[in-house]
Coordinates of C-alpha atoms in Angstrom, one line a residue:
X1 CA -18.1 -11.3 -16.9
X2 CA -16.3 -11.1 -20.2
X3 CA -16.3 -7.7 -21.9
X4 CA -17.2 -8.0 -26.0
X5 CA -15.1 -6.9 -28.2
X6 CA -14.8 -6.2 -32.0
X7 CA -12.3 -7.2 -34.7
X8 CA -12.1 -5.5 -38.1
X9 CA -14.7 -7.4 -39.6
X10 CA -16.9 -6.0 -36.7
X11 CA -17.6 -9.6 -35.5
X12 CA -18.3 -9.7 -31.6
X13 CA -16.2 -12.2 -29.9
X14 CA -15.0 -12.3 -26.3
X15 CA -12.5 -11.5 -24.1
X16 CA -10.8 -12.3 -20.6
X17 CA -10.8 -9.3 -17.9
X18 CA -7.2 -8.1 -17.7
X19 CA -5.3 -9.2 -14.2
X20 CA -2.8 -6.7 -13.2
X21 CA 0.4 -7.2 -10.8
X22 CA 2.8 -4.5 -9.7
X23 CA 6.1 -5.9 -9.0
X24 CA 7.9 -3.9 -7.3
X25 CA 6.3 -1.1 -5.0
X26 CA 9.0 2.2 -4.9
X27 CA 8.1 5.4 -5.8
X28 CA 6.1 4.7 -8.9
X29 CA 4.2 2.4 -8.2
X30 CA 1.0 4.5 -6.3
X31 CA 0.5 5.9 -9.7
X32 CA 1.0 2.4 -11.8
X33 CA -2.1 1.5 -8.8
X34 CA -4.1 4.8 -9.7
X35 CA -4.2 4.1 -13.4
X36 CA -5.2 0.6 -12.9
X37 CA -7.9 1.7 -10.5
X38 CA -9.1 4.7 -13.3
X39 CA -9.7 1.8 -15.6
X40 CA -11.4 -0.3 -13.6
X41 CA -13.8 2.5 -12.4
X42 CA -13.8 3.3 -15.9
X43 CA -14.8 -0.4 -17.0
X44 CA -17.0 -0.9 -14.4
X45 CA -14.6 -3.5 -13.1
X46 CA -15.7 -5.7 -15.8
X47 CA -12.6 -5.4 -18.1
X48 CA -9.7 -5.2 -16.0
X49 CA -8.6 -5.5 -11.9
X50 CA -5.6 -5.1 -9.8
X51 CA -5.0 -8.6 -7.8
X52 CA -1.5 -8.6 -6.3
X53 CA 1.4 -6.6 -5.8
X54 CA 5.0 -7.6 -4.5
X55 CA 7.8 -6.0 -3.1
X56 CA 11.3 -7.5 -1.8
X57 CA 10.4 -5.1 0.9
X58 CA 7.0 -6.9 2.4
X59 CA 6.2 -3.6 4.3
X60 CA 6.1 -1.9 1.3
X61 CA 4.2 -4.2 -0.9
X62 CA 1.6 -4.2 2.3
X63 CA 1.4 -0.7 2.2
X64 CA 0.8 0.0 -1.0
X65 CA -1.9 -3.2 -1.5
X66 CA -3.3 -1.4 2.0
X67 CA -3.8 1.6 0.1
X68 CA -5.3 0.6 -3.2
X69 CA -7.3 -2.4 -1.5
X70 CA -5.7 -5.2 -3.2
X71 CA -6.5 -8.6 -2.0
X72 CA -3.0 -10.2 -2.3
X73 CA 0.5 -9.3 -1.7

């Protein structure tokens, strides 16, 4: 579902949910995951979602899309 939006001229028009990626899974990424997850909840997973993470390190990138439930790594 697209979420409606308005420009300055207060005319409704629609938008694309935003896809995120994390590339690259060190230390910083859990929280890049948290915020994405806070606007989803936030959005009622309607405006944006967290599909994919990568990581040169597989084991980390499977850890971390482990964690935050994300369907591809």
């Amino acid at each position: 579902p697209a979420a409606l939006c308005y420009n300055r001229g207060m005319t409704n028009y629609e938008v694309s949910p935003v896809r995120f990626a994390i590339v690259g899974c060190g230390t910083i990424a859990p929280t890049h995951a948290q915020a994405i997850r806070t606007l989803e909840k936030q959005s009622g997973g309607a405006d944006c979602t967290l599909v994919a993470v990568c990581d040169p390190l597989p084991a980390r990138a499977e850890s971390l899309a482990q964690a935050f439930h994300v369907p591809k790594v």
